[in-house]
PDB file of C-alpha atoms in Angstrom:
ATOM      1  CA  MET A 143      89.080-131.039 -55.521  1.00 85.00           C
ATOM      2  CA  LEU A 144      90.827-128.450 -53.372  1.00 84.00           C
ATOM      3  CA  ARG A 145      93.205-127.741 -56.233  1.00 85.00           C
ATOM      4  CA  ARG A 146      90.167-127.145 -58.440  1.00 83.00           C
ATOM      5  CA  ARG A 147      89.153-124.440 -55.926  1.00 81.00           C
ATOM      6  CA  LEU A 148      86.210-126.332 -54.450  1.00 83.00           C
ATOM      7  CA  SER A 149      85.533-125.397 -50.835  1.00 84.00           C
ATOM      8  CA  PRO A 150      85.607-128.091 -48.113  1.00 84.00           C
ATOM      9  CA  GLU A 151      81.837-127.725 -47.867  1.00 83.00           C
ATOM     10  CA  GLN A 152      81.404-128.343 -51.593  1.00 84.00           C
ATOM     11  CA  ILE A 153      83.802-131.283 -51.468  1.00 83.00           C
ATOM     12  CA  SER A 154      81.895-132.823 -48.591  1.00 82.00           C
ATOM     13  CA  GLY A 155      78.607-132.489 -50.440  1.00 81.00           C
ATOM     14  CA  LYS A 156      80.085-133.803 -53.699  1.00 80.00           C
ATOM     15  CA  LEU A 157      81.586-136.890 -52.069  1.00 79.00           C
ATOM     16  CA  LYS A 158      78.256-137.655 -50.461  1.00 76.00           C
ATOM     17  CA  HIS A 159      76.597-137.988 -53.882  1.00 75.00           C
ATOM     18  CA  MET A 160      79.395-139.621 -55.906  1.00 74.00           C
ATOM     19  CA  ASN A 161      78.611-143.183 -56.945  1.00 70.00           C
ATOM     20  CA  ILE A 162      82.031-144.761 -56.329  1.00 69.00           C
ATOM     21  CA  PRO A 163      81.711-148.424 -55.247  1.00 68.00           C
ATOM     22  CA  ASP A 164      84.785-148.409 -52.981  1.00 68.00           C
ATOM     23  CA  LEU A 165      83.644-145.192 -51.283  1.00 64.00           C
ATOM     24  CA  ARG A 166      79.897-145.768 -51.187  1.00 60.00           C
ATOM     25  CA  ASP A 167      79.800-145.858 -47.381  1.00 63.00           C
ATOM     26  CA  ALA A 168      82.534-143.284 -46.837  1.00 66.00           C
ATOM     27  CA  TYR A 169      81.765-139.724 -45.842  1.00 69.00           C
ATOM     28  CA  VAL A 170      83.831-136.818 -44.593  1.00 78.00           C
ATOM     29  CA  CYS A 171      82.418-133.551 -43.285  1.00 81.00           C
ATOM     30  CA  ARG A 172      83.843-130.123 -44.038  1.00 81.00           C
ATOM     31  CA  GLU A 173      85.308-129.762 -40.540  1.00 83.00           C
ATOM     32  CA  THR A 174      87.364-132.920 -41.022  1.00 83.00           C
ATOM     33  CA  ILE A 175      88.761-131.497 -44.252  1.00 84.00           C
ATOM     34  CA  TYR A 176      89.634-128.176 -42.611  1.00 84.00           C
ATOM     35  CA  SER A 177      91.212-129.990 -39.656  1.00 82.00           C
ATOM     36  CA  ALA A 178      93.296-132.187 -41.948  1.00 82.00           C
ATOM     37  CA  ILE A 179      94.614-129.182 -43.860  1.00 83.00           C
ATOM     38  CA  TYR A 180      95.564-127.137 -40.822  1.00 82.00           C
ATOM     39  CA  ALA A 181      97.016-130.178 -39.039  1.00 79.00           C
ATOM     40  CA  LEU A 182      99.629-130.611 -41.779  1.00 79.00           C
ATOM     41  CA  PRO A 183     103.213-129.768 -40.768  1.00 80.00           C
ATOM     42  CA  VAL A 184     104.650-126.513 -41.991  1.00 78.00           C
ATOM     43  CA  GLY A 185     105.759-127.025 -45.564  1.00 79.00           C
ATOM     44  CA  GLU A 186     104.900-126.595 -49.222  1.00 81.00           C
ATOM     45  CA  LEU A 187     101.886-128.956 -49.224  1.00 81.00           C
ATOM     46  CA  ARG A 188     100.250-127.163 -46.287  1.00 81.00           C
ATOM     47  CA  LYS A 189     100.938-123.797 -47.884  1.00 80.00           C
ATOM     48  CA  GLU A 190      99.520-124.931 -51.242  1.00 82.00           C
ATOM     49  CA  LEU A 191      96.302-126.353 -49.796  1.00 84.00           C
ATOM     50  CA  ILE A 192      95.660-123.338 -47.578  1.00 83.00           C
ATOM     51  CA  HIS A 193      96.125-121.150 -50.643  1.00 81.00           C
ATOM     52  CA  CYS A 194      93.355-123.173 -52.343  1.00 82.00           C
ATOM     53  CA  LEU A 195      90.870-122.156 -49.655  1.00 83.00           C
ATOM     54  CA  ARG A 196      88.668-119.118 -50.286  1.00 71.00           C
ATOM     55  CA  GLN A 197      90.126-117.114 -47.407  1.00 67.00           C
ATOM     56  CA  GLY A 198      93.642-118.522 -47.678  1.00 62.00           C
ATOM     57  CA  LYS A 199      94.525-117.679 -44.069  1.00 64.00           C
ATOM     58  CA  SER A 200      97.545-119.322 -42.464  1.00 61.00           C
ATOM     59  CA  THR A 201      95.637-119.943 -39.239  1.00 62.00           C
ATOM     60  CA  ARG A 202      92.001-120.753 -38.712  1.00 59.00           C
ATOM     61  CA  LYS A 203      89.795-118.960 -36.234  1.00 58.00           C
ATOM     62  CA  PRO A 204      87.773-121.289 -34.020  1.00 53.00           C
ATOM     63  CA  ARG A 205      84.173-121.651 -35.112  1.00 51.00           C
ATOM     64  CA  ARG A 206      81.837-119.319 -33.253  1.00 51.00           C
ATOM     65  CA  GLY A 207      79.634-120.875 -30.686  1.00 46.00           C
ATOM     66  CA  GLN A 208      80.514-124.543 -30.803  1.00 46.00           C
ATOM     67  CA  VAL A 209      76.968-125.320 -29.711  1.00 47.00           C
ATOM     68  CA  ASP A 210      75.060-127.752 -31.917  1.00 48.00           C
ATOM     69  CA  ARG A 211      71.696-126.129 -32.521  1.00 47.00           C
ATOM     70  CA  ARG A 212      70.024-129.287 -33.814  1.00 46.00           C
ATOM     71  CA  GLY A 213      66.938-130.253 -31.881  1.00 46.00           C
ATOM     72  CA  GLN A 214      66.166-126.674 -30.848  1.00 79.00           C
ATOM     73  CA  ILE A 215      63.473-126.305 -33.524  1.00 90.00           C
ATOM     74  CA  PRO A 216      60.328-128.174 -32.480  1.00 91.00           C
ATOM     75  CA  ASP A 217      58.542-130.553 -34.858  1.00 91.00           C
ATOM     76  CA  MET A 218      61.032-130.206 -37.695  1.00 92.00           C
ATOM     77  CA  VAL A 219      60.296-132.119 -40.891  1.00 94.00           C
ATOM     78  CA  SER A 220      63.497-133.177 -42.664  1.00 93.00           C
ATOM     79  CA  ILE A 221      64.303-132.301 -46.252  1.00 93.00           C
ATOM     80  CA  HIS A 222      64.593-136.047 -46.806  1.00 93.00           C
ATOM     81  CA  LEU A 223      60.819-136.336 -46.327  1.00 93.00           C
ATOM     82  CA  ARG A 224      60.127-133.654 -48.898  1.00 91.00           C
ATOM     83  CA  PRO A 225      58.056-134.744 -51.947  1.00 90.00           C
ATOM     84  CA  PRO A 226      60.229-135.699 -54.970  1.00 90.00           C
ATOM     85  CA  GLU A 227      58.459-133.077 -57.099  1.00 89.00           C
ATOM     86  CA  VAL A 228      60.295-130.361 -55.174  1.00 92.00           C
ATOM     87  CA  GLU A 229      63.751-131.588 -56.156  1.00 89.00           C
ATOM     88  CA  LYS A 230      62.601-132.182 -59.740  1.00 89.00           C
ATOM     89  CA  ARG A 231      61.062-128.698 -59.962  1.00 90.00           C
ATOM     90  CA  GLU A 232      58.037-130.127 -61.760  1.00 85.00           C
ATOM     91  CA  PHE A 233      55.469-127.657 -60.441  1.00 89.00           C
ATOM     92  CA  PRO A 234      55.539-124.056 -59.193  1.00 92.00           C
ATOM     93  CA  GLY A 235      55.066-123.086 -55.581  1.00 94.00           C
ATOM     94  CA  HIS A 236      58.145-124.592 -53.923  1.00 96.00           C
ATOM     95  CA  TRP A 237      60.475-122.058 -52.298  1.00 97.00           C
ATOM     96  CA  GLU A 238      63.849-121.889 -50.587  1.00 97.00           C
ATOM     97  CA  GLY A 239      64.206-119.332 -47.800  1.00 97.00           C
ATOM     98  CA  ASP A 240      66.868-117.620 -45.751  1.00 96.00           C
ATOM     99  CA  LEU A 241      67.744-114.469 -43.805  1.00 95.00           C
ATOM    100  CA  ILE A 242      70.486-112.078 -44.797  1.00 95.00           C
ATOM    101  CA  LYS A 243      71.662-110.074 -41.818  1.00 93.00           C
ATOM    102  CA  GLY A 244      72.907-106.534 -41.471  1.00 92.00           C
ATOM    103  CA  LYS A 245      75.492-104.822 -39.327  1.00 89.00           C
ATOM    104  CA  GLY A 246      76.044-106.590 -36.000  1.00 86.00           C
ATOM    105  CA  ASN A 247      73.238-109.044 -36.884  1.00 86.00           C
ATOM    106  CA  ALA A 248      70.835-106.388 -35.581  1.00 88.00           C
ATOM    107  CA  SER A 249      68.775-106.147 -38.779  1.00 92.00           C
ATOM    108  CA  ALA A 250      67.656-108.694 -41.345  1.00 95.00           C
ATOM    109  CA  VAL A 251      65.832-109.201 -44.630  1.00 97.00           C
ATOM    110  CA  GLY A 252      64.055-112.430 -45.546  1.00 97.00           C
ATOM    111  CA  THR A 253      64.810-113.933 -48.952  1.00 97.00           C
ATOM    112  CA  LEU A 254      62.548-116.379 -50.799  1.00 98.00           C
ATOM    113  CA  VAL A 255      63.265-117.857 -54.233  1.00 97.00           C
ATOM    114  CA  GLU A 256      60.789-120.018 -56.143  1.00 97.00           C
ATOM    115  CA  LEU A 257      62.539-123.061 -57.577  1.00 96.00           C
ATOM    116  CA  LYS A 258      60.868-123.558 -60.955  1.00 94.00           C
ATOM    117  CA  SER A 259      60.905-119.903 -62.037  1.00 95.00           C
ATOM    118  CA  GLY A 260      63.738-118.361 -60.007  1.00 95.00           C
ATOM    119  CA  TYR A 261      61.259-115.695 -58.873  1.00 97.00           C
ATOM    120  CA  LEU A 262      62.519-113.718 -55.845  1.00 97.00           C
ATOM    121  CA  ILE A 263      60.691-112.118 -52.926  1.00 97.00           C
ATOM    122  CA  LEU A 264      62.382-109.932 -50.313  1.00 97.00           C
ATOM    123  CA  ALA A 265      60.640-109.580 -46.959  1.00 97.00           C
ATOM    124  CA  LYS A 266      61.295-106.736 -44.539  1.00 96.00           C
ATOM    125  CA  MET A 267      61.984-107.909 -40.979  1.00 94.00           C
ATOM    126  CA  ASN A 268      62.143-105.881 -37.778  1.00 90.00           C
ATOM    127  CA  ASP A 269      65.019-108.094 -36.608  1.00 92.00           C
ATOM    128  CA  ALA A 270      66.221-111.697 -36.858  1.00 91.00           C
ATOM    129  CA  THR A 271      63.882-113.123 -34.209  1.00 93.00           C
ATOM    130  CA  ALA A 272      61.344-115.919 -34.658  1.00 95.00           C
ATOM    131  CA  THR A 273      58.474-113.453 -34.248  1.00 95.00           C
ATOM    132  CA  SER A 274      59.777-111.273 -37.075  1.00 95.00           C
ATOM    133  CA  ALA A 275      60.311-114.345 -39.271  1.00 96.00           C
ATOM    134  CA  VAL A 276      56.683-115.368 -38.790  1.00 97.00           C
ATOM    135  CA  GLU A 277      55.423-111.883 -39.635  1.00 96.00           C
ATOM    136  CA  GLY A 278      57.795-111.250 -42.540  1.00 96.00           C
ATOM    137  CA  PHE A 279      57.586-114.611 -44.291  1.00 97.00           C
ATOM    138  CA  SER A 280      53.829-114.917 -43.758  1.00 97.00           C
ATOM    139  CA  ALA A 281      53.200-111.495 -45.323  1.00 96.00           C
ATOM    140  CA  ALA A 282      55.556-112.225 -48.230  1.00 96.00           C
ATOM    141  CA  LEU A 283      54.098-115.638 -49.070  1.00 96.00           C
ATOM    142  CA  ASN A 284      50.516-114.470 -48.748  1.00 96.00           C
ATOM    143  CA  ARG A 285      51.165-111.906 -51.473  1.00 93.00           C
ATOM    144  CA  MET A 286      51.462-114.832 -53.893  1.00 93.00           C
ATOM    145  CA  PRO A 287      48.589-116.770 -55.517  1.00 90.00           C
ATOM    146  CA  LEU A 288      47.534-119.997 -53.821  1.00 89.00           C
ATOM    147  CA  ALA A 289      49.056-122.108 -56.617  1.00 88.00           C
ATOM    148  CA  ALA A 290      52.450-120.586 -55.750  1.00 93.00           C
ATOM    149  CA  ARG A 291      52.310-121.556 -52.065  1.00 94.00           C
ATOM    150  CA  LYS A 292      53.205-125.217 -51.549  1.00 95.00           C
ATOM    151  CA  SER A 293      56.457-125.607 -49.608  1.00 96.00           C
ATOM    152  CA  MET A 294      59.514-123.821 -48.275  1.00 97.00           C
ATOM    153  CA  THR A 295      62.915-125.335 -47.549  1.00 97.00           C
ATOM    154  CA  TYR A 296      65.017-123.640 -44.873  1.00 97.00           C
ATOM    155  CA  ASP A 297      68.116-124.233 -42.787  1.00 95.00           C
ATOM    156  CA  GLN A 298      68.027-124.875 -39.050  1.00 94.00           C
ATOM    157  CA  GLY A 299      68.321-121.236 -38.021  1.00 93.00           C
ATOM    158  CA  ARG A 300      66.698-120.424 -34.699  1.00 92.00           C
ATOM    159  CA  GLU A 301      64.525-117.769 -36.330  1.00 95.00           C
ATOM    160  CA  MET A 302      62.381-120.683 -37.557  1.00 96.00           C
ATOM    161  CA  THR A 303      61.407-122.010 -34.129  1.00 95.00           C
ATOM    162  CA  GLN A 304      57.842-120.816 -34.818  1.00 96.00           C
ATOM    163  CA  HIS A 305      57.664-122.331 -38.296  1.00 96.00           C
ATOM    164  CA  ALA A 306      54.310-123.941 -37.515  1.00 95.00           C
ATOM    165  CA  LYS A 307      52.764-120.462 -37.364  1.00 96.00           C
ATOM    166  CA  ILE A 308      54.052-119.671 -40.860  1.00 97.00           C
ATOM    167  CA  THR A 309      52.439-122.864 -42.136  1.00 96.00           C
ATOM    168  CA  GLN A 310      49.211-121.984 -40.322  1.00 96.00           C
ATOM    169  CA  ASN A 311      49.215-118.464 -41.795  1.00 96.00           C
ATOM    170  CA  THR A 312      50.086-119.428 -45.376  1.00 96.00           C
ATOM    171  CA  GLY A 313      49.408-123.126 -45.935  1.00 95.00           C
ATOM    172  CA  VAL A 314      53.079-123.598 -46.912  1.00 96.00           C
ATOM    173  CA  ALA A 315      54.718-126.822 -45.683  1.00 96.00           C
ATOM    174  CA  ILE A 316      58.217-126.214 -44.294  1.00 96.00           C
ATOM    175  CA  TYR A 317      61.132-128.640 -44.614  1.00 96.00           C
ATOM    176  CA  PHE A 318      64.509-128.302 -42.913  1.00 96.00           C
ATOM    177  CA  CYS A 319      67.948-128.962 -44.375  1.00 94.00           C
ATOM    178  CA  ASP A 320      70.598-131.020 -42.670  1.00 92.00           C
ATOM    179  CA  PRO A 321      72.950-128.997 -40.434  1.00 89.00           C
ATOM    180  CA  HIS A 322      75.770-127.209 -42.268  1.00 86.00           C
ATOM    181  CA  SER A 323      74.400-128.196 -45.714  1.00 88.00           C
ATOM    182  CA  PRO A 324      73.867-124.977 -47.703  1.00 88.00           C
ATOM    183  CA  TRP A 325      74.002-126.892 -50.999  1.00 90.00           C
ATOM    184  CA  GLN A 326      70.586-128.288 -50.091  1.00 93.00           C
ATOM    185  CA  ARG A 327      69.307-124.729 -50.682  1.00 93.00           C
ATOM    186  CA  GLY A 328      71.493-123.981 -53.668  1.00 92.00           C
ATOM    187  CA  ALA A 329      69.066-121.663 -55.461  1.00 93.00           C
ATOM    188  CA  ASN A 330      68.731-119.463 -52.393  1.00 92.00           C
ATOM    189  CA  GLU A 331      72.464-119.401 -51.715  1.00 91.00           C
ATOM    190  CA  ASN A 332      73.082-118.242 -55.292  1.00 90.00           C
ATOM    191  CA  ILE A 333      70.455-115.504 -55.236  1.00 92.00           C
ATOM    192  CA  ASN A 334      71.752-114.219 -51.895  1.00 91.00           C
ATOM    193  CA  GLY A 335      75.036-113.447 -53.607  1.00 89.00           C
ATOM    194  CA  LEU A 336      73.200-111.279 -56.146  1.00 91.00           C
ATOM    195  CA  ILE A 337      71.161-109.562 -53.432  1.00 94.00           C
ATOM    196  CA  ARG A 338      74.362-108.544 -51.647  1.00 92.00           C
ATOM    197  CA  GLN A 339      75.164-106.308 -54.597  1.00 91.00           C
ATOM    198  CA  TYR A 340      72.222-104.193 -53.431  1.00 94.00           C
ATOM    199  CA  LEU A 341      72.381-104.876 -49.673  1.00 94.00           C
ATOM    200  CA  PRO A 342      76.105-105.096 -48.843  1.00 91.00           C
ATOM    201  CA  LYS A 343      77.354-106.863 -45.747  1.00 89.00           C
ATOM    202  CA  GLY A 344      77.918-104.593 -42.766  1.00 89.00           C
ATOM    203  CA  THR A 345      75.090-102.200 -43.608  1.00 92.00           C
ATOM    204  CA  ASP A 346      72.005-101.436 -41.557  1.00 94.00           C
ATOM    205  CA  LEU A 347      69.188-103.267 -43.363  1.00 95.00           C
ATOM    206  CA  SER A 348      66.488-101.716 -41.182  1.00 94.00           C
ATOM    207  CA  VAL A 349      66.640 -98.495 -43.217  1.00 94.00           C
ATOM    208  CA  TYR A 350      65.124-100.208 -46.275  1.00 95.00           C
ATOM    209  CA  SER A 351      61.358-100.029 -46.637  1.00 95.00           C
ATOM    210  CA  GLN A 352      59.317-102.877 -48.088  1.00 96.00           C
ATOM    211  CA  LYS A 353      58.807-100.736 -51.204  1.00 96.00           C
ATOM    212  CA  GLU A 354      62.574-100.406 -51.649  1.00 97.00           C
ATOM    213  CA  LEU A 355      63.030-104.157 -51.147  1.00 97.00           C
ATOM    214  CA  ASP A 356      60.281-104.808 -53.709  1.00 97.00           C
ATOM    215  CA  ASP A 357      62.117-102.587 -56.193  1.00 96.00           C
ATOM    216  CA  ILE A 358      65.334-104.572 -55.685  1.00 96.00           C
ATOM    217  CA  ALA A 359      63.482-107.873 -56.104  1.00 97.00           C
ATOM    218  CA  PHE A 360      61.761-106.546 -59.250  1.00 96.00           C
ATOM    219  CA  GLU A 361      65.084-105.595 -60.793  1.00 95.00           C
ATOM    220  CA  LEU A 362      66.483-109.068 -60.134  1.00 95.00           C
ATOM    221  CA  ASN A 363      63.277-110.701 -61.370  1.00 96.00           C
ATOM    222  CA  MET A 364      63.654-108.807 -64.644  1.00 94.00           C
ATOM    223  CA  ARG A 365      67.145-110.162 -65.342  1.00 92.00           C
ATOM    224  CA  PRO A 366      67.150-112.599 -68.318  1.00 91.00           C
ATOM    225  CA  ARG A 367      68.230-116.133 -67.342  1.00 89.00           C
ATOM    226  CA  LYS A 368      70.056-118.499 -69.648  1.00 89.00           C
ATOM    227  CA  ARG A 369      68.267-121.551 -68.226  1.00 87.00           C
ATOM    228  CA  PHE A 370      64.931-120.037 -69.325  1.00 88.00           C
ATOM    229  CA  ASP A 371      66.202-119.281 -72.831  1.00 89.00           C
ATOM    230  CA  PHE A 372      66.772-115.715 -71.615  1.00 90.00           C
ATOM    231  CA  LYS A 373      63.288-115.149 -70.332  1.00 91.00           C
ATOM    232  CA  CYS A 374      63.258-113.441 -66.949  1.00 93.00           C
ATOM    233  CA  PRO A 375      61.806-114.969 -63.745  1.00 95.00           C
ATOM    234  CA  ILE A 376      58.796-112.657 -63.697  1.00 94.00           C
ATOM    235  CA  GLU A 377      57.824-113.838 -67.198  1.00 94.00           C
ATOM    236  CA  VAL A 378      58.273-117.484 -66.270  1.00 94.00           C
ATOM    237  CA  MET A 379      56.265-117.141 -63.061  1.00 93.00           C
ATOM    238  CA  SER A 380      53.444-115.306 -64.842  1.00 91.00           C
ATOM    239  CA  GLU A 381      53.265-118.058 -67.472  1.00 91.00           C
ATOM    240  CA  LEU A 382      53.184-120.731 -64.784  1.00 90.00           C
ATOM    241  CA  MET A 383      50.399-119.015 -62.897  1.00 88.00           C
ATOM    242  CA  ALA A 384      48.376-118.591 -66.105  1.00 87.00           C
ATOM    243  CA  LYS A 385      48.868-122.292 -66.819  1.00 82.00           C
ATOM    244  CA  TYR A 386      47.636-123.181 -63.353  1.00 74.00           C
ATOM    245  CA  HIS A 387      44.561-120.917 -63.639  1.00 62.00           C
ATOM    246  CA  GLU A 388      45.858-117.979 -61.612  1.00 53.00           C
ATOM    247  CA  ALA A 389      45.728-114.479 -63.047  1.00 48.00           C
ATOM    248  CA  PRO A 390      49.224-113.345 -64.175  1.00 45.00           C
ATOM    249  CA  SER A 391      48.380-109.870 -62.859  1.00 46.00           C
ATOM    250  CA  SER A 392      48.693-111.238 -59.326  1.00 47.00           C
ATOM    251  CA  ILE A 393      52.450-111.562 -59.833  1.00 56.00           C
ATOM    252  CA  HIS A 394      54.241-108.358 -58.865  1.00 53.00           C
TER     253      HIS A 394
END
């Protein structure tokens, strides 16, 4: 899998879901894979495998802050308790969320992508604190019709320590991914890559107004998608809301 250019994280996630009888109870995390690669003696195999990694660096920097943040978010509900309809994308209203951060992690923008339609919302944040997350995500979700507000899946970032307030403000149930498992929010991870074309890493995100963020989201929501037979997310979301008795005009 490394030779096929899969990252250790992707390999770890893939192995976890492969139905191989002899390996059914086996599991290896990404850190074990990294450790095994860099523990190899100097030679051609080590050089080849390091070259397969995205960064391809001969030495690995220690992970920042070796503190396990699990358990620091009160009353978390695991992704494994999420209704099956979310994974199947049967109905609209289920979102994946994240923060993209600016220069020095001093500024942030909230990202929300609706799973069935691919519809994107960008939420202006004052910073990356829990208070800003409550304000930003609550305002963003409340702009949507009630039928489009069912659940949100998020990672275990500390900005979500006040997640209960978001649920109280919006009615959206919040589920948390396993630690270090970005593939459990695959739609959001993919859209974040597209957003970075507009909001590059290392820039000050605080200079963008909500209107400017809305314009960026609108442009991405107007991109045709192959999986929708080249309809764009805004068309798909409007059709879904009409089907579920919400006025399409309420979709921006």
